[in-house]
Amino acid sequence: MIISPSRETLDKLVCHQVHNLFLLDEDEREKLVGLIPGVLGKVEYCFGHSSNKYYRKDGVVFFDVYHSGQYCIFLYFLSRSLFLESSGNTDLAAKVYCLNKALNGLDVFYEIAMPEIFHLDHPVGSVLGRATYGNNFTFAQLCTVGNNKGIFPEIGENVQMLSGSKIIGKCKIGDNVIISANAYVKDTDIPANSLVFGSSPNLVIKPRKVLPE
């Protein structure tokens, strides 16, 4: 994977940003930098499945540190890795989570298990709760995934949430579903290969033709 401008710049940038906002002691700095190689492996795998032209350069997976969407995904994987390695002390994971929220306007907590492959486009204002997410989950700005009475959605593979859409509560979203812009799905199951419009309980669900890979 190509890292632009460099891996060294990435290490310095993350440490500098966390320290400036929340303070970073030497033990935390060492732990953070030590986890970055593993995180970059997750980033490379995720980016390698993107069809976005900005995620590849000369046929090689490309990570532009100054591309906010790419950096956003990197920071999520970093906060998640720090949480999994925290042994109960989640302060550093929380700092990176808050850095991501401050820089990119995305609220995806480090305890939430995003899939190995997910995509985003202008994630500002989106909040992703403790749902189950399938691979190739894609979302845009102002999207919400949340609970109703403590029950979260189950989201299949290749699900796309367009801008302003919401999935709330006891929902099972099938594979290859597109939730249209500003649609509101609450406590409703959606069959696979569907296009969804409108608001619960008056949703409009249309079949979607999915081309074979």
Tab-separated table of C-alpha atoms in Angstrom:
chain	number	residue	atom	x	y	z
A	1	MET	CA	0.000	0.000	0.000
A	2	ILE	CA	1.187	3.503	-0.862
A	3	ILE	CA	0.946	5.949	2.053
A	4	SER	CA	1.080	9.615	1.102
A	5	PRO	CA	3.003	11.640	2.096
A	6	SER	CA	4.718	8.913	4.196
A	7	ARG	CA	4.311	6.452	7.066
A	8	GLU	CA	6.593	8.658	9.183
A	9	THR	CA	4.315	11.651	8.607
A	10	LEU	CA	1.278	9.566	9.566
A	11	ASP	CA	2.838	8.544	12.895
A	12	LYS	CA	3.812	12.115	13.735
A	13	LEU	CA	0.465	13.541	12.649
A	14	VAL	CA	-1.675	11.210	14.771
A	15	CYS	CA	0.465	11.745	17.856
A	16	HIS	CA	0.531	15.503	17.334
A	17	GLN	CA	-3.243	15.736	16.888
A	18	VAL	CA	-4.071	13.568	19.909
A	19	HIS	CA	-1.555	15.401	22.075
A	20	ASN	CA	-2.820	18.843	21.079
A	21	LEU	CA	-6.436	17.993	21.867
A	22	PHE	CA	-6.184	15.596	24.810
A	23	LEU	CA	-2.505	15.250	25.830
A	24	LEU	CA	-0.457	12.162	25.138
A	25	ASP	CA	2.188	10.765	27.479
A	26	GLU	CA	5.179	8.755	26.289
A	27	ASP	CA	3.676	5.367	27.152
A	28	GLU	CA	0.542	6.243	25.185
A	29	ARG	CA	2.613	7.510	22.272
A	30	GLU	CA	4.586	4.259	22.162
A	31	LYS	CA	1.424	2.146	22.336
A	32	LEU	CA	-0.323	4.181	19.642
A	33	VAL	CA	2.584	4.049	17.193
A	34	GLY	CA	3.129	0.359	17.918
A	35	LEU	CA	-0.421	-0.501	16.824
A	36	ILE	CA	-0.336	1.489	13.581
A	37	PRO	CA	1.275	-1.289	11.430
A	38	GLY	CA	-1.564	-3.684	12.255
A	39	VAL	CA	-4.132	-0.962	11.671
A	40	LEU	CA	-2.623	-0.207	8.264
A	41	GLY	CA	-3.146	-3.865	7.360
A	42	LYS	CA	-6.860	-3.465	8.105
A	43	VAL	CA	-6.918	-0.207	6.133
A	44	GLU	CA	-5.253	-1.819	3.139
A	45	TYR	CA	-7.744	-4.698	3.137
A	46	CYS	CA	-10.692	-2.302	3.425
A	47	PHE	CA	-9.449	0.148	0.786
A	48	GLY	CA	-8.512	-2.703	-1.533
A	49	HIS	CA	-12.219	-3.529	-1.911
A	50	SER	CA	-13.235	0.029	-2.786
A	51	SER	CA	-14.205	1.005	-6.316
A	52	ASN	CA	-13.477	4.664	-5.543
A	53	LYS	CA	-10.730	5.919	-7.852
A	54	TYR	CA	-9.075	7.833	-5.017
A	55	TYR	CA	-8.317	4.611	-3.131
A	56	ARG	CA	-5.935	3.260	-5.764
A	57	LYS	CA	-2.927	4.663	-7.605
A	58	ASP	CA	-1.202	2.914	-10.507
A	59	GLY	CA	-3.019	-0.279	-9.571
A	60	VAL	CA	-1.855	-0.174	-5.928
A	61	VAL	CA	-3.989	0.534	-2.860
A	62	PHE	CA	-3.476	4.188	-1.936
A	63	PHE	CA	-3.911	5.876	1.448
A	64	ASP	CA	-3.821	9.668	1.297
A	65	VAL	CA	-3.430	10.843	4.879
A	66	TYR	CA	-4.941	14.199	3.898
A	67	HIS	CA	-8.039	12.633	2.326
A	68	SER	CA	-10.556	13.122	5.143
A	69	GLY	CA	-12.671	10.067	4.293
A	70	GLN	CA	-9.655	7.764	4.188
A	71	TYR	CA	-8.217	9.239	7.371
A	72	CYS	CA	-11.619	8.828	9.023
A	73	ILE	CA	-11.621	5.079	8.345
A	74	PHE	CA	-8.020	4.807	9.558
A	75	LEU	CA	-8.893	6.557	12.841
A	76	TYR	CA	-11.847	4.222	13.413
A	77	PHE	CA	-9.658	1.136	12.960
A	78	LEU	CA	-7.032	2.696	15.236
A	79	SER	CA	-9.515	3.478	18.024
A	80	ARG	CA	-11.015	0.001	17.713
A	81	SER	CA	-7.588	-1.673	17.896
A	82	LEU	CA	-6.650	0.421	20.925
A	83	PHE	CA	-9.893	-0.630	22.619
A	84	LEU	CA	-9.313	-4.329	21.916
A	85	GLU	CA	-5.774	-4.045	23.312
A	86	SER	CA	-6.763	-1.813	26.237
A	87	SER	CA	-7.060	-4.410	29.054
A	88	GLY	CA	-9.790	-2.249	30.549
A	89	ASN	CA	-8.041	1.133	30.222
A	90	THR	CA	-9.842	2.753	27.318
A	91	ASP	CA	-8.505	6.308	27.713
A	92	LEU	CA	-6.316	6.193	24.599
A	93	ALA	CA	-9.051	4.564	22.500
A	94	ALA	CA	-11.405	7.319	23.652
A	95	LYS	CA	-8.931	10.017	22.656
A	96	VAL	CA	-8.637	8.675	19.103
A	97	TYR	CA	-12.421	8.205	18.877
A	98	CYS	CA	-12.936	11.822	19.956
A	99	LEU	CA	-10.260	12.993	17.498
A	100	ASN	CA	-12.162	11.286	14.672
A	101	LYS	CA	-15.408	12.886	15.815
A	102	ALA	CA	-13.784	16.331	16.042
A	103	LEU	CA	-12.068	16.148	12.644
A	104	ASN	CA	-14.690	14.346	10.570
A	105	GLY	CA	-18.003	14.821	12.363
A	106	LEU	CA	-18.565	11.059	12.502
A	107	ASP	CA	-19.753	9.322	15.668
A	108	VAL	CA	-18.757	5.661	15.520
A	109	PHE	CA	-17.713	4.455	18.965
A	110	TYR	CA	-14.696	2.186	19.387
A	111	GLU	CA	-16.837	-0.556	20.949
A	112	ILE	CA	-18.857	-0.867	17.731
A	113	ALA	CA	-17.659	-3.658	15.451
A	114	MET	CA	-17.720	-2.245	11.954
A	115	PRO	CA	-17.119	-4.838	9.223
A	116	GLU	CA	-13.704	-5.447	7.701
A	117	ILE	CA	-14.907	-3.714	4.539
A	118	PHE	CA	-16.992	-0.558	4.775
A	119	HIS	CA	-17.159	2.615	2.762
A	120	LEU	CA	-18.185	6.189	3.411
A	121	ASP	CA	-18.696	9.352	1.456
A	122	HIS	CA	-18.858	12.700	3.269
A	123	PRO	CA	-19.681	11.163	6.677
A	124	VAL	CA	-20.286	14.496	8.432
A	125	GLY	CA	-23.177	14.290	10.876
A	126	SER	CA	-23.573	10.497	10.764
A	127	VAL	CA	-24.084	8.423	13.925
A	128	LEU	CA	-23.608	4.648	13.783
A	129	GLY	CA	-24.879	2.736	16.792
A	130	ARG	CA	-24.395	-0.809	18.053
A	131	ALA	CA	-26.000	-2.613	15.137
A	132	THR	CA	-24.683	-5.710	13.392
A	133	TYR	CA	-23.085	-4.597	10.122
A	134	GLY	CA	-22.380	-6.776	7.094
A	135	ASN	CA	-19.433	-6.331	4.753
A	136	ASN	CA	-19.500	-3.597	2.115
A	137	PHE	CA	-21.711	-1.382	4.262
A	138	THR	CA	-21.757	2.111	2.765
A	139	PHE	CA	-23.102	5.356	4.206
A	140	ALA	CA	-23.093	9.080	3.478
A	141	GLN	CA	-23.728	12.266	5.454
A	142	LEU	CA	-26.424	12.667	8.124
A	143	CYS	CA	-27.145	8.932	8.410
A	144	THR	CA	-28.293	7.343	11.669
A	145	VAL	CA	-28.270	3.748	12.857
A	146	GLY	CA	-29.733	3.455	16.339
A	147	ASN	CA	-31.853	1.568	18.831
A	148	ASN	CA	-35.499	1.580	19.807
A	149	LYS	CA	-36.188	0.286	23.314
A	150	GLY	CA	-32.653	-1.107	23.425
A	151	ILE	CA	-32.940	-3.165	20.234
A	152	PHE	CA	-30.537	-2.412	17.369
A	153	PRO	CA	-30.786	-3.306	13.660
A	154	GLU	CA	-29.180	-6.252	11.897
A	155	ILE	CA	-27.752	-5.070	8.581
A	156	GLY	CA	-26.798	-7.479	5.806
A	157	GLU	CA	-24.042	-7.255	3.214
A	158	ASN	CA	-23.775	-4.642	0.471
A	159	VAL	CA	-26.235	-2.272	2.157
A	160	GLN	CA	-26.085	1.387	1.146
A	161	MET	CA	-27.473	4.259	3.222
A	162	LEU	CA	-27.862	7.415	1.166
A	163	SER	CA	-27.724	10.880	2.738
A	164	GLY	CA	-30.080	11.568	5.609
A	165	SER	CA	-31.384	7.996	5.869
A	166	LYS	CA	-32.104	6.261	9.170
A	167	ILE	CA	-32.369	2.653	10.360
A	168	ILE	CA	-33.785	2.408	13.876
A	169	GLY	CA	-34.751	-0.423	16.189
A	170	LYS	CA	-35.805	-3.989	15.445
A	171	CYS	CA	-34.927	-4.165	11.737
A	172	LYS	CA	-33.411	-6.930	9.650
A	173	ILE	CA	-32.014	-5.374	6.498
A	174	GLY	CA	-31.335	-7.956	3.783
A	175	ASP	CA	-28.331	-8.072	1.481
A	176	ASN	CA	-28.009	-5.667	-1.458
A	177	VAL	CA	-30.445	-3.094	-0.083
A	178	ILE	CA	-30.353	0.636	-0.833
A	179	ILE	CA	-31.955	2.954	1.729
A	180	SER	CA	-32.821	6.070	-0.258
A	181	ALA	CA	-32.025	9.625	0.788
A	182	ASN	CA	-34.002	10.739	3.863
A	183	ALA	CA	-35.776	7.374	4.214
A	184	TYR	CA	-36.720	6.400	7.784
A	185	VAL	CA	-36.828	2.683	8.570
A	186	LYS	CA	-38.054	1.823	12.074
A	187	ASP	CA	-38.826	-1.653	13.447
A	188	THR	CA	-39.280	-2.984	9.908
A	189	ASP	CA	-37.633	-5.888	8.083
A	190	ILE	CA	-36.449	-5.177	4.539
A	191	PRO	CA	-36.049	-8.080	2.079
A	192	ALA	CA	-32.828	-8.549	0.150
A	193	ASN	CA	-32.356	-6.845	-3.206
A	194	SER	CA	-34.630	-3.905	-2.411
A	195	LEU	CA	-34.853	-0.149	-2.820
A	196	VAL	CA	-36.477	1.598	0.148
A	197	PHE	CA	-38.238	4.967	0.101
A	198	GLY	CA	-40.340	6.964	2.570
A	199	SER	CA	-40.895	6.502	6.290
A	200	SER	CA	-42.111	3.699	8.526
A	201	PRO	CA	-44.826	2.506	8.766
A	202	ASN	CA	-45.558	3.703	5.217
A	203	LEU	CA	-42.408	2.603	3.442
A	204	VAL	CA	-42.269	1.996	-0.268
A	205	ILE	CA	-40.156	-1.086	-1.008
A	206	LYS	CA	-39.289	-1.876	-4.603
A	207	PRO	CA	-37.312	-4.820	-6.000
A	208	ARG	CA	-33.802	-4.063	-7.111
A	209	LYS	CA	-32.031	-5.932	-9.883
A	210	VAL	CA	-28.545	-6.840	-8.704
A	211	LEU	CA	-25.999	-7.655	-11.382
A	212	PRO	CA	-23.767	-10.694	-10.767
A	213	GLU	CA	-20.180	-9.925	-9.836
